[in-house]
Amino acid sequence: MSKKPKNVDEPFSPEQLERLEYKGDKQVQLQRQKEGLFQRYGAKRDAQDIAKQVRWKRRAGITLVVLVLVLFLIWIMTWLLTTIGDLVITVDSGAAKKGISISEHENGDGSTFKLSANMAEEVTNITYDWLPATLDLEAEGSHNGRNYLAYTFYLTNNGKETVNYQSMLQSVKAAKDADEACRVMVYKNGEPEVFAKENRGLTSSDGSPEPFEKIFKKEIPANYTPPTKEEIEEAAQLPQNKELVNHTDEEIVIQPFIDSKTVFNTEIDGLEPGQTDKYTIVMWIEGEDPECLDVIRDGYVKMMWFFNIADEEL
């Protein structure tokens, strides 16, 4: 039986030295194994973190692109709503299901549920007497003249039952209160009606609102021939024609807007299957209106015309 050295100064025997070396080698190997495990674990964690960062950056990039596209679409929609035209005409889904459609053509070609009139640009104030007497007969679709908007379309019942429909025109945007001096004339199957906003704060001696100017139906020239599209466009570029148009003794009573936004809201009864109603709308800034002041210069008016089935809400 071997004895351990009594102190450090005593030499190790070969057997003791071999055991110590073996033990040390084993501890070194265990330490190296632990370090390898930690290194592999750390590398794995680093790879996972990098993958998460890549996924996060990819998702953030996609989200940013989607957000930019949404904002761009919103901007496009806003631009369309403010610049596509002074007048938009729509048929709601309920009326469409009943067979109601609108078209710029009397034969129904291109029937749709939404129409937009061309803008009337660089307008100045004119008066009713300067407008042509034949605006309801000139053309289909947009036929703007000098300083006024004119648009003709057709509403047809393509369904199988007689319907009552509702017609509502609203002023949805007006810059610089331009709608205060705006006149709206609507021909339905050849019969004109004129609408205007009541004059703000202008009252007669009895305290009632200041009355509108008097206007009368105009005479259609004998043997009238509609102008061509080119002639209409050319006339719109010429100086304003200020010749007074001959009129009849039949007065057109100017009707006030229903409220600050609604021009009119009427119900039309008994549109039979296959029947068509023709509409022409004319808009201008009336120089005889007391609200036609310099403050409305560079303003504009945008209107929307809605059609729906009479027993359904707009």
Coordinates of C-alpha atoms in Angstrom, one line a residue, residues 29-47:
Q29 CA -12.3 17.8 -21.9
L30 CA -15.4 18.5 -19.9
Q31 CA -14.7 22.2 -19.9
R32 CA -14.2 22.2 -23.7
Q33 CA -17.4 20.3 -24.1
K34 CA -19.3 22.9 -22.0
E35 CA -17.7 25.7 -24.0
G36 CA -18.7 24.0 -27.3
L37 CA -22.3 23.6 -26.1
F38 CA -22.4 27.2 -25.1
Q39 CA -20.9 28.3 -28.5
R40 CA -23.4 26.2 -30.4
Y41 CA -26.3 27.5 -28.3
G42 CA -25.1 31.1 -28.8
A43 CA -24.7 30.6 -32.5
K44 CA -28.2 29.1 -32.7
R45 CA -29.6 32.1 -30.7
D46 CA -27.8 34.5 -32.9
A47 CA -29.2 32.8 -36.0

